[in-house]
Coordinates of N, CA and C in Angstrom, one line a residue:
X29 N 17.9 13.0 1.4 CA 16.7 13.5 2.0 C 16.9 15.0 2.4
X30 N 15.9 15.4 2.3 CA 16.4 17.2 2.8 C 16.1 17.0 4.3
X31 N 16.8 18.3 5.3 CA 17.0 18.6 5.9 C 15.7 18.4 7.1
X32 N 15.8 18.4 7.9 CA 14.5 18.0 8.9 C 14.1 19.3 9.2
X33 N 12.6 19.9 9.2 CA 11.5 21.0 9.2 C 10.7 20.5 10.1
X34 N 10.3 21.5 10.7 CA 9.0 21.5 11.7 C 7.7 21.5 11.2
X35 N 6.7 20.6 11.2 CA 5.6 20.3 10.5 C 4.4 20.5 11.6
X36 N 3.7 21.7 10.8 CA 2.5 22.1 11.8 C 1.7 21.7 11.7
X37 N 1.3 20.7 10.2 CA 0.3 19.7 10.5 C 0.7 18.4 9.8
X38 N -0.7 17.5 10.3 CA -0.3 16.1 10.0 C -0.1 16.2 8.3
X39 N 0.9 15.1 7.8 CA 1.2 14.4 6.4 C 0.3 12.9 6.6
X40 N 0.1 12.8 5.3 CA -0.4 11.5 5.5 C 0.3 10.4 4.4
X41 N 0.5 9.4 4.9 CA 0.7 8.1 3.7 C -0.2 7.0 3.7
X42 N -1.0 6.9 2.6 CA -2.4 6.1 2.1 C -1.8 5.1 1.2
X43 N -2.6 4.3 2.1 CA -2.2 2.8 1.8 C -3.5 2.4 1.0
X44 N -3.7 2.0 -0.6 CA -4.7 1.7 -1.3 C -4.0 0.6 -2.1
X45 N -5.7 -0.4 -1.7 CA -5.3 -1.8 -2.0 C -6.3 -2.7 -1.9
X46 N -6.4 -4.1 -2.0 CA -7.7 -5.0 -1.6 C -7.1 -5.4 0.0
X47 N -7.5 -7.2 -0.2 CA -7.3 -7.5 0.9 C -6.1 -7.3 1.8
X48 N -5.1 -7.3 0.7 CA -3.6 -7.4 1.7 C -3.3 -6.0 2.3
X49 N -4.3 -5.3 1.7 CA -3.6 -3.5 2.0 C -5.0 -3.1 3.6
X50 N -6.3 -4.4 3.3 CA -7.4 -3.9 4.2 C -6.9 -4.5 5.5
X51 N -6.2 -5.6 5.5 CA -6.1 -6.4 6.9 C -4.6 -6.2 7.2
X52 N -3.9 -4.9 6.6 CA -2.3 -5.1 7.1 C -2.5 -4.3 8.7
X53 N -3.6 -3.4 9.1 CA -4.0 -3.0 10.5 C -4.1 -4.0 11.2
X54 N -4.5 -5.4 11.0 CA -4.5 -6.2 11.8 C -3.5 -6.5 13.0
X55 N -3.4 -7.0 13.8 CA -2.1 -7.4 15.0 C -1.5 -7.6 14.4
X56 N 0.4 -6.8 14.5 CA 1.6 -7.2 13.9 C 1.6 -7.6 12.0
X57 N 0.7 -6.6 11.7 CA 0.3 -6.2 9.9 C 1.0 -5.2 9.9
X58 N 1.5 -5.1 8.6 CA 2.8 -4.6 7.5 C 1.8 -2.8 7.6
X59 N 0.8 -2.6 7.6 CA 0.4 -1.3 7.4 C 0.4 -0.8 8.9
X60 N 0.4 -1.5 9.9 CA 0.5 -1.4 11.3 C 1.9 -0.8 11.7
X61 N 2.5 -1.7 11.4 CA 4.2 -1.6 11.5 C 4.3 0.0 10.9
X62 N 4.4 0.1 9.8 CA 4.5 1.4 9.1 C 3.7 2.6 10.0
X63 N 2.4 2.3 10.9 CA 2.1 3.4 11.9 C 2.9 3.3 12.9
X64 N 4.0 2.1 13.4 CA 4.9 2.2 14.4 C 5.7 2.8 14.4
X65 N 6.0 2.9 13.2 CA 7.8 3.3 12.6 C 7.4 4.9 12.3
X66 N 6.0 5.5 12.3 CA 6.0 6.9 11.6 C 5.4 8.0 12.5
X67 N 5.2 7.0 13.8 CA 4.3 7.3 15.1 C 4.6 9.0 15.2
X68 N 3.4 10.0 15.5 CA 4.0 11.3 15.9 C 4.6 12.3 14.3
X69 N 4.6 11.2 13.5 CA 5.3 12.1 11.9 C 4.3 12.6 10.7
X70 N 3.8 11.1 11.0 CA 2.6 10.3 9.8 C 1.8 9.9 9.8
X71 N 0.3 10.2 9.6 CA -0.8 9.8 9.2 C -0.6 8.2 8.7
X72 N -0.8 7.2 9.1 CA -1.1 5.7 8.1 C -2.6 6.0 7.8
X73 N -2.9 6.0 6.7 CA -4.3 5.7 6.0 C -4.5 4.2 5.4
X74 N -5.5 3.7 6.0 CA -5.9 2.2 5.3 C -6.9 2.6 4.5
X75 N -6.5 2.4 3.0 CA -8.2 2.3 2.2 C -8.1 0.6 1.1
X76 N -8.0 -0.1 2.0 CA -7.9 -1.7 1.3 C -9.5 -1.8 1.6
X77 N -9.5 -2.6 0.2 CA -11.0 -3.3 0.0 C -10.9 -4.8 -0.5
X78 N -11.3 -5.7 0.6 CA -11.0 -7.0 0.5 C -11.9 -7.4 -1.0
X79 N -11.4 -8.1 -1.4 CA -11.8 -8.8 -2.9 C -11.9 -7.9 -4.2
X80 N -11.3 -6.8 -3.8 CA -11.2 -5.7 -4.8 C -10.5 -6.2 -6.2
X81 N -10.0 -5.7 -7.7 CA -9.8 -5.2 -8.4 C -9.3 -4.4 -8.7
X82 N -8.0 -4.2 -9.5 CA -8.0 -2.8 -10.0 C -9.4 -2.3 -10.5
X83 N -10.1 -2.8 -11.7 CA -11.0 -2.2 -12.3 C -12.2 -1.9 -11.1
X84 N -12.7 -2.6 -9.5 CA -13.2 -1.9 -8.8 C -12.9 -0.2 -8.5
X85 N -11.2 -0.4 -7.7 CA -10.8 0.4 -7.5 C -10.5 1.9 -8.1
X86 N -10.2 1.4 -9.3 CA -10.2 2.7 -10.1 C -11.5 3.4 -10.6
X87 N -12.7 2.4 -10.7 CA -14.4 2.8 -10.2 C -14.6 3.4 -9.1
X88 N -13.6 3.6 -8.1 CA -14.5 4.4 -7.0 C -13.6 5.7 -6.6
X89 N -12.5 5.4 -7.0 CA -11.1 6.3 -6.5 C -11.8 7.9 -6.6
X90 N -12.5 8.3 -7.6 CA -12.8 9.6 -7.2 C -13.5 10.0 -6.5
X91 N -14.5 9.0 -6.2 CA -15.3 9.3 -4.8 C -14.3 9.3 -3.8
X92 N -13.7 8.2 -3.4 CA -13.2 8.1 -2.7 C -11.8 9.5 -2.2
X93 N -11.3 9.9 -3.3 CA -10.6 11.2 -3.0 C -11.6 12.3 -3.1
X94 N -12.9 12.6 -3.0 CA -13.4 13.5 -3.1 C -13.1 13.5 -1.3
X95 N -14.0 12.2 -0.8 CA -14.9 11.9 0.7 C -13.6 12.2 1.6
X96 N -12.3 11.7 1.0 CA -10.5 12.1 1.8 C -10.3 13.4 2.0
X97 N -10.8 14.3 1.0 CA -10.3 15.1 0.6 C -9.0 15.5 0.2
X98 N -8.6 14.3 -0.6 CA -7.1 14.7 -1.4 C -6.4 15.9 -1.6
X99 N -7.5 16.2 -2.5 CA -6.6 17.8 -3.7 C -7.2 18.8 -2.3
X100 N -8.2 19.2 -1.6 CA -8.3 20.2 -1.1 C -7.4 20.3 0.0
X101 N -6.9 19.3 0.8 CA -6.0 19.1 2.1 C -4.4 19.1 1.0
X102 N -4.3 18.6 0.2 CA -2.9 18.4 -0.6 C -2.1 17.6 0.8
X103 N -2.3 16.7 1.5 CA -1.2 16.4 2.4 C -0.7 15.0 2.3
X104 N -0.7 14.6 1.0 CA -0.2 13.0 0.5 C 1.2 13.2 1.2
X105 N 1.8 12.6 1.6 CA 3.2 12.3 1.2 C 4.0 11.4 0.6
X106 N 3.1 10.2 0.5 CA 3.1 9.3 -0.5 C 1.9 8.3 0.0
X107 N 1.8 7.6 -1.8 CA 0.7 6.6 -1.6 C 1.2 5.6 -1.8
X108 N 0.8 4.3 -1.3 CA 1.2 2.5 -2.0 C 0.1 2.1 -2.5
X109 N 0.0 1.5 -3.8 CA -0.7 1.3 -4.3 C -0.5 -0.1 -4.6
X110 N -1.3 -1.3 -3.9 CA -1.3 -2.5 -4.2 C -2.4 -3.6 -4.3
X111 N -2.4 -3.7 -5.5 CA -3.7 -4.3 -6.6 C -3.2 -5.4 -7.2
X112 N -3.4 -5.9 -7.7 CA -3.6 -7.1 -9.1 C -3.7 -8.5 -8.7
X113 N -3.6 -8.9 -7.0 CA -4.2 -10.3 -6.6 C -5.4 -11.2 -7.6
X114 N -6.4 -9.9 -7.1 CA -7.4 -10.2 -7.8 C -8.0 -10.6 -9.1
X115 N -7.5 -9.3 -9.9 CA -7.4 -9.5 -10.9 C -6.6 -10.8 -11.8
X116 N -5.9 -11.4 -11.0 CA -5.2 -12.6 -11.6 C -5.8 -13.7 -11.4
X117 N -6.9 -14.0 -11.2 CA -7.6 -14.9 -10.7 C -8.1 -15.6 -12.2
X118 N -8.1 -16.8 -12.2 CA -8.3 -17.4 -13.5 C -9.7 -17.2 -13.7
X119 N -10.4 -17.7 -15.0 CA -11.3 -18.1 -15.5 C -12.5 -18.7 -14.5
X120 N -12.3 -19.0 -14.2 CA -13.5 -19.8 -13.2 C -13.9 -18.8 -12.4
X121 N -13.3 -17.8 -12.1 CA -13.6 -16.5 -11.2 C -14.1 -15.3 -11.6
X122 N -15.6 -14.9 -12.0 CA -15.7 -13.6 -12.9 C -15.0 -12.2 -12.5
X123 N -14.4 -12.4 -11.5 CA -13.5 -11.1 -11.0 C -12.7 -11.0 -12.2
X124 N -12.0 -12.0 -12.6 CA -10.9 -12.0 -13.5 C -10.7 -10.9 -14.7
X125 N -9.5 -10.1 -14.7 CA -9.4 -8.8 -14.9 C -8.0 -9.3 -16.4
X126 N -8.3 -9.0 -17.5 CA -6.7 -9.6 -18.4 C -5.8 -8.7 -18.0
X127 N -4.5 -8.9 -18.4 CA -3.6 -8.2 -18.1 C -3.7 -6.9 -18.5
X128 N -4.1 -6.6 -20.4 CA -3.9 -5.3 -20.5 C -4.8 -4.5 -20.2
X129 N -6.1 -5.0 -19.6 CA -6.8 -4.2 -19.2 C -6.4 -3.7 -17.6
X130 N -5.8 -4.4 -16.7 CA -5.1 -4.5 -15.3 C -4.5 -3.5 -15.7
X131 N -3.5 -3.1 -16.9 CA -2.4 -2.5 -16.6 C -3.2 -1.1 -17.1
X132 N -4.1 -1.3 -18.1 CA -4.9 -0.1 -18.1 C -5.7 0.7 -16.8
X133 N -6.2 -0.2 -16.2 CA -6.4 0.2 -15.0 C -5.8 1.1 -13.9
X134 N -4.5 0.7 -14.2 CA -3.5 0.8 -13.1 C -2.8 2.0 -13.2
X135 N -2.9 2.3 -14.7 CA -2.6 3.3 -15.4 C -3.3 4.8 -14.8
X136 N -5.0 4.3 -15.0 CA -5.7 5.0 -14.9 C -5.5 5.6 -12.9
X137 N -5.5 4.8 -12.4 CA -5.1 5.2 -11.4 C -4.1 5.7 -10.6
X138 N -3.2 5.6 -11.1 CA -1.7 6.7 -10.8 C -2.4 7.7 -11.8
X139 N -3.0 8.2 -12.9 CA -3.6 9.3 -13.1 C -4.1 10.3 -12.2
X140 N -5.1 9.4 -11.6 CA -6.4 9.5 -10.9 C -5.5 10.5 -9.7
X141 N -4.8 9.9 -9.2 CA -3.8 10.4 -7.8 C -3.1 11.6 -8.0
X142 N -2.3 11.7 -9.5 CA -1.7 12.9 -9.6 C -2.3 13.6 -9.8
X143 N -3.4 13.7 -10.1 CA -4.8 14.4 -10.6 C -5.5 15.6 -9.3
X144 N -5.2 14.4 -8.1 CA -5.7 15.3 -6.6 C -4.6 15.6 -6.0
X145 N -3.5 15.5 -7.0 CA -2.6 16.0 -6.2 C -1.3 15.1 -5.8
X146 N -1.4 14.0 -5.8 CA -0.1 13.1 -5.6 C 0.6 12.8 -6.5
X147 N 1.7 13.3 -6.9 CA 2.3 13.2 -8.0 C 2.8 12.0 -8.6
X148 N 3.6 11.8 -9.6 CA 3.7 10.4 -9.7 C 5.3 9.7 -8.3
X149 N 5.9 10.8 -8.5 CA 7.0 10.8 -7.6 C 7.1 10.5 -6.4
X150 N 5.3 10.6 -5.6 CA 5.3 9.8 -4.4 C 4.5 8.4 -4.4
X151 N 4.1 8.2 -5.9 CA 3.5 6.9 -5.9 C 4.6 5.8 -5.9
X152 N 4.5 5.2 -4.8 CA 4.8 3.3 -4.8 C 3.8 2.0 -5.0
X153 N 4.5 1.3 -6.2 CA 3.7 0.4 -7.0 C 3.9 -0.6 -6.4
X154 N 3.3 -1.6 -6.0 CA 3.5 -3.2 -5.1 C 2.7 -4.2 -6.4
X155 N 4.0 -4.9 -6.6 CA 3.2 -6.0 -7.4 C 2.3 -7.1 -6.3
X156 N 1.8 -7.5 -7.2 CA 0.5 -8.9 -6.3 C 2.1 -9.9 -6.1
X157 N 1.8 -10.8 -4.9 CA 2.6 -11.4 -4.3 C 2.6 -12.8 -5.2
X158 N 3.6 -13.6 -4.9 CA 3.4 -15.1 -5.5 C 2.1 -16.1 -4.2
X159 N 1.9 -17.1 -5.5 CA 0.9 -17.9 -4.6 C 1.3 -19.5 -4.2
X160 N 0.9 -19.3 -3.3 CA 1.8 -21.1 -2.8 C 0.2 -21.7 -3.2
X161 N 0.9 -22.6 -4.4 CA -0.9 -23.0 -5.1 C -1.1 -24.3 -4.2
X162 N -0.4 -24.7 -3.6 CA -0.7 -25.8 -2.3 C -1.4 -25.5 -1.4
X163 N -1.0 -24.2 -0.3 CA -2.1 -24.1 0.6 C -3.2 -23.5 -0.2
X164 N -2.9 -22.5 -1.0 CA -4.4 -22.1 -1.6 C -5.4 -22.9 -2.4
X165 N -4.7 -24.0 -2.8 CA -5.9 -25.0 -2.7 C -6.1 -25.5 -1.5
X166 N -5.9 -25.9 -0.9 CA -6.1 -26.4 0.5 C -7.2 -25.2 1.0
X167 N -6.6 -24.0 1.0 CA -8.1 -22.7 1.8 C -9.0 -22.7 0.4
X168 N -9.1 -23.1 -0.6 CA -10.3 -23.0 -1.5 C -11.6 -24.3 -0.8
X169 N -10.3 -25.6 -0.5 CA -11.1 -26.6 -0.6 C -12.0 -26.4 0.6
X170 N -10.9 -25.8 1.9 CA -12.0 -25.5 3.0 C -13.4 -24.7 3.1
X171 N -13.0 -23.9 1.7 CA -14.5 -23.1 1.9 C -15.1 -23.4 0.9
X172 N -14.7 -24.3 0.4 CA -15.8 -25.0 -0.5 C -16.3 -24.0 -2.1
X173 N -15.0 -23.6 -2.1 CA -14.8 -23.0 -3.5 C -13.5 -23.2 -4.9
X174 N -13.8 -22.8 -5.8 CA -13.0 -23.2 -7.0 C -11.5 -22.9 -6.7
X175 N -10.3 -23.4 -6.9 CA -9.1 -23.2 -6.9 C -9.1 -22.1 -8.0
X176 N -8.4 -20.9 -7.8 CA -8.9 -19.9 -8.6 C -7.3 -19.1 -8.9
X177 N -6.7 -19.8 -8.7 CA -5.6 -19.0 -8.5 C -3.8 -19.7 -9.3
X178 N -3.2 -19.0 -9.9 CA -1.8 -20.1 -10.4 C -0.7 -19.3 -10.4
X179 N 0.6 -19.5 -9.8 CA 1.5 -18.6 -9.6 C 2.3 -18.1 -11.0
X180 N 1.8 -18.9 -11.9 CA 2.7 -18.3 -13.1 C 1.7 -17.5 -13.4
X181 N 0.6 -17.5 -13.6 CA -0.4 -16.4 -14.1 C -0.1 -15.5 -13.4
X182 N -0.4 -15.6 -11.8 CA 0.2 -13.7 -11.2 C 1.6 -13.3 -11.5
X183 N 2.4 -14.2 -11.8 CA 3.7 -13.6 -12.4 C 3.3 -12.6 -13.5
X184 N 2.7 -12.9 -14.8 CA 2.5 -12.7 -15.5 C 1.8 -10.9 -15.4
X185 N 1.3 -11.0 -14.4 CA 0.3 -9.3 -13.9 C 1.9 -8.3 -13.3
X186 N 2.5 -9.2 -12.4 CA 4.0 -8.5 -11.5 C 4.2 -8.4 -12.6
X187 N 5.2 -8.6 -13.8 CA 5.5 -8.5 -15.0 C 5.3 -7.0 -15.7
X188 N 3.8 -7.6 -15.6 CA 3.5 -6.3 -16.5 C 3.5 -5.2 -15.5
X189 N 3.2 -5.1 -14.7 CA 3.0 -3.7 -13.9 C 4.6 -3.4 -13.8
X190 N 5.6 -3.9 -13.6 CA 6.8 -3.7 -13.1 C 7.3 -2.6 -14.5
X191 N 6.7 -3.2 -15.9 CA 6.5 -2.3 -16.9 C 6.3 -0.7 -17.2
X192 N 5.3 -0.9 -16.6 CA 4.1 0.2 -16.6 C 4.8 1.3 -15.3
X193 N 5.8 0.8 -14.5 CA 6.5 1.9 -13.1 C 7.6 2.3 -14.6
X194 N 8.4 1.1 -15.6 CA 9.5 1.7 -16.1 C 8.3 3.2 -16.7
X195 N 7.6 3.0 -17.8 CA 7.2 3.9 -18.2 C 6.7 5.2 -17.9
X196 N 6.2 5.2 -16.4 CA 5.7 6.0 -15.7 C 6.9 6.6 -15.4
X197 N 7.8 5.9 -15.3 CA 9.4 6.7 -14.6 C 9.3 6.4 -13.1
X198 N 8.1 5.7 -12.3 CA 8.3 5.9 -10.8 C 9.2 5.8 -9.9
X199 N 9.6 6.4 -9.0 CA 10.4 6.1 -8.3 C 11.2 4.9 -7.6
X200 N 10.0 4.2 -7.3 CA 10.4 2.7 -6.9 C 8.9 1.9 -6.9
X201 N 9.5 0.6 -7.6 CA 8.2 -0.7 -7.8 C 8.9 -1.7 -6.9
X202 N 7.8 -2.3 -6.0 CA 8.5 -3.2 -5.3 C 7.6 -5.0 -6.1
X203 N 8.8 -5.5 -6.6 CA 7.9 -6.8 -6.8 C 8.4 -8.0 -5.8
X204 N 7.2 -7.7 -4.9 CA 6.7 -9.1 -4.2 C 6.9 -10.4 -4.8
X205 N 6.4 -9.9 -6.0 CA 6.2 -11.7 -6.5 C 7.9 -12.5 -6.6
X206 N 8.7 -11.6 -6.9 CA 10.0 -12.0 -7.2 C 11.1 -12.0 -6.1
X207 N 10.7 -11.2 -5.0 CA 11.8 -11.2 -4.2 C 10.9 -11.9 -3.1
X208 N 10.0 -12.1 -3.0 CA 9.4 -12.8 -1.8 C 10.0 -14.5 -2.9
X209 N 10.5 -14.8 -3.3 CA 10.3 -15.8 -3.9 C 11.8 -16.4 -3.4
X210 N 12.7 -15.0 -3.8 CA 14.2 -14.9 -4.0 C 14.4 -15.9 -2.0
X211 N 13.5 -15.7 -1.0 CA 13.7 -16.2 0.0 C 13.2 -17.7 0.3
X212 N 14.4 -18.7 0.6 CA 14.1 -20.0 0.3 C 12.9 -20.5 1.5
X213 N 12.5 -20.2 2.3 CA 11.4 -19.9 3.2 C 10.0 -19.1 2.8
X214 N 9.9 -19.2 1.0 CA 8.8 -18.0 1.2 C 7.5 -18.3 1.5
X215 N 6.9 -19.6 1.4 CA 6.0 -19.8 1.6 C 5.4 -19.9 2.8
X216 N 6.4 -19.9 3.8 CA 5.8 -19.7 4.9 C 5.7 -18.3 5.2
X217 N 5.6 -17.0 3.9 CA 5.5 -15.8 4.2 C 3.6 -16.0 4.0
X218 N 3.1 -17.1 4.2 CA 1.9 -16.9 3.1 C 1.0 -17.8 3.8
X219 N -0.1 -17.3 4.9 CA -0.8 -17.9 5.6 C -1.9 -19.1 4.7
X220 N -2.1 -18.5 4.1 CA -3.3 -19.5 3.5 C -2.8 -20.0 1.9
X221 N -1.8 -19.0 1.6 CA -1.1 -19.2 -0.2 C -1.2 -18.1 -0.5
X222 N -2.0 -16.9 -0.2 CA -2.3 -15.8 -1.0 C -1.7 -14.6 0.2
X223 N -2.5 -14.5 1.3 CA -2.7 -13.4 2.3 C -1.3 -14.0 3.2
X224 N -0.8 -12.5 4.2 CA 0.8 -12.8 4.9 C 0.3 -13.6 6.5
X225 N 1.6 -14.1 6.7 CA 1.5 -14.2 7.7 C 2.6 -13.5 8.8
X226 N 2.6 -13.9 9.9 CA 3.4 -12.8 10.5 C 4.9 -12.4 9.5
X227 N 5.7 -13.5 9.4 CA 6.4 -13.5 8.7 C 6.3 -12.4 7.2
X228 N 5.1 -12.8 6.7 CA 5.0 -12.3 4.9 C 4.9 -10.8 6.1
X229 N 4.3 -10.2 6.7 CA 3.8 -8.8 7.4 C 5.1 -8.0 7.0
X230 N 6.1 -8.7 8.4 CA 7.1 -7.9 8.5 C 8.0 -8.2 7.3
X231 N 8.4 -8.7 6.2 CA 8.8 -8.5 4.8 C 8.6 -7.5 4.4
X232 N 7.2 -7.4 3.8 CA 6.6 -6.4 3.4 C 6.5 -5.2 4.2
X233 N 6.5 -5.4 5.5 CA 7.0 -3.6 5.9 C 7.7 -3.5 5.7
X234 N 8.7 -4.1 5.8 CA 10.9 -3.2 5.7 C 10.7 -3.9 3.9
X235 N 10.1 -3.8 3.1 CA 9.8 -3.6 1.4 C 9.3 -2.1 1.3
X236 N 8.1 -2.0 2.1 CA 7.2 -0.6 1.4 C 8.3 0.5 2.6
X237 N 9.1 0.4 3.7 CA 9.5 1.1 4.4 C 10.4 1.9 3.8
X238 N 11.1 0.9 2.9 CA 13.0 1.2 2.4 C 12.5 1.2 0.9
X239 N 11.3 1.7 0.3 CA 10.5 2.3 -0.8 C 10.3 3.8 -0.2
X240 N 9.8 4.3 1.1 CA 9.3 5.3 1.5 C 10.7 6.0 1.9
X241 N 11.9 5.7 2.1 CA 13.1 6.1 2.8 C 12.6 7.2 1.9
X242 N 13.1 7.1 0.5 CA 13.7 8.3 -0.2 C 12.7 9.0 -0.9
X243 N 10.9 8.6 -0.6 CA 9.7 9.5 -0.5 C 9.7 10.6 0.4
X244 N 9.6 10.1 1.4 CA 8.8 10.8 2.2 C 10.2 12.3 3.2
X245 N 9.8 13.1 3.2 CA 10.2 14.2 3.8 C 10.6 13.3 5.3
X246 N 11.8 14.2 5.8 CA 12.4 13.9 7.0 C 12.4 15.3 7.6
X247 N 11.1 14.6 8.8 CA 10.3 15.8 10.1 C 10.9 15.1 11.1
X248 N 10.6 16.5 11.9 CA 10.9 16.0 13.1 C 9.4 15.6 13.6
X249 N 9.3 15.1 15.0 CA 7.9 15.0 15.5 C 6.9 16.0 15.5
X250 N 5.6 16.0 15.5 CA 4.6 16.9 15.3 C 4.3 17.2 16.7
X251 N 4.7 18.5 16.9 CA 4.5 18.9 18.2 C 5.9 19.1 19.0
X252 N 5.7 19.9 19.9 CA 6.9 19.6 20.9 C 7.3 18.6 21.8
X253 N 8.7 18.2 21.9 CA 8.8 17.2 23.3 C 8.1 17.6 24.7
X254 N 7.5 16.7 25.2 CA 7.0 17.2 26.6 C 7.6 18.2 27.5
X255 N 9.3 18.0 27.1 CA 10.3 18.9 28.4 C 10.4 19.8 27.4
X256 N 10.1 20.2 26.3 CA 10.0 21.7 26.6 C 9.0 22.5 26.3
X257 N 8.0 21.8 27.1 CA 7.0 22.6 27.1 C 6.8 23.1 28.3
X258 N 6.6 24.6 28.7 CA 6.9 25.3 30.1 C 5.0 24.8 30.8
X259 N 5.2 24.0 31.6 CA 4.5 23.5 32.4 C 3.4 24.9 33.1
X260 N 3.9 25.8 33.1 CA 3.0 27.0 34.1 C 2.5 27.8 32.4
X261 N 2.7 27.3 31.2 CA 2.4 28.2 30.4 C 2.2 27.3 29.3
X262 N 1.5 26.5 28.8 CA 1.5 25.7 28.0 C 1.2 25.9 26.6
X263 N 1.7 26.8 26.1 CA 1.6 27.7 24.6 C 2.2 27.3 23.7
X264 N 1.8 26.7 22.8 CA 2.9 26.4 21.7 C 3.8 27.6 20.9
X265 N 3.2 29.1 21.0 CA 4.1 30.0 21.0 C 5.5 30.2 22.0
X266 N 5.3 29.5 23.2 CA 6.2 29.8 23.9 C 7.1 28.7 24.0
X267 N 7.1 28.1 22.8 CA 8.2 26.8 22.9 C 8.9 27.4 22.0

């Protein structure tokens, strides 16, 4: 990491994603944590859209970096980019997105970002997590909808995106679906079978954190410490 600089204004790191990226602000959520650990450095940005798509997402991203203003502020310091839940959703769910169009999608969207400015070198890719197809039938049956979901199919999406980082060259792909697995306890990372629970949260921060180690610029705090700020003269020139 280079050398720690004094930053005169805020950086940001944008969190884009569906549900797991909209509700990680939640109490003791994985995008929460990440405003813990960056407090005073870093901007956390939530742009999760619950029930999303890639192929939503990549429909709206240029509004959406217009209304941010990405390219004119330039202050990414990195983005996470975590999609393909949805899209792995079987047949019985018209959400359902195939793979190579997912991966086209996905494509289009690490475009879309270097495009306003985020290069590919601060993009982090998050595959969709595994599904505990037991409780998630169990939360289908509660709300009185189709079991929509099978863990070898979202394998199948992790797979291919984990691809699409070799080819991109990215710097780091984190797959969920495989290392949340690698732990013999994973399903209790998985409130309902799909979405985290406290447990899945704090995984997934120290995943996307020790992804950002060797993104993001090492600042010092934004602003001066309180003591040395001269109390009878409170100038930031005169610190």
């Amino acid at each position: 990491m280079a050398d720690a600089v004094q930053q005169s204004r805020w950086q940001r790191v944008y969190l884009l994603g569906d549900s797991l990226t909209q509700q990680s602000f939640s109490v003791g959520g994985w995008g929460g944590r990440l405003m813990e650990k960056y407090q005073r450095r870093f901007d956390v940005v939530n742009r999760g859209f619950s029930g999303y798509t890639s192929k939503y997402v990549a429909a709206i991203l240029p509004r959406l970096a217009r209304e941010d203003q990405l390219m004119l502020r330039r202050d990414i310091a990195a983005v996470v980019i975590w999609l393909g839940a949805n899209d792995a959703v079987l047949d019985v769910d018209k959400r359902r997105v195939p793979v190579n169009q997912y991966i086209f999608n996905m494509r289009a969207i690490s475009a879309e970002l270097a495009r306003v400015g985020c290069d590919l070198h601060r993009q982090v890719f998050v595959s969709p997590p595994p599904v505990a197809e037991a409780k998630w039938a169990a939360h289908c049956e509660t709300q009185e909808c189709t079991m929509n979901l099978s863990n070898d199919n979202t394998k199948k999406y992790a797979d291919a995106l984990g691809g699409l980082t070799q080819e991109l060259k990215l710097p780091s792909f984190i797959n969920l679906h495989e290392s949340m697995q690698a732990e013999e306890d994973w399903e209790e990372m998985l409130s309902d079978g799909l979405h985290l629970s406290p447990k899945g949260n704090e995984f997934v921060a120290q995943k996307v954190a020790s992804a950002l180690e060797n993104i993001l610029p090492l600042i010092d705090e934004c602003y001066p410490l309180w003591d040395e700020i001269d109390p009878e003269n409170p100038k930031l020139e005169n610190v």
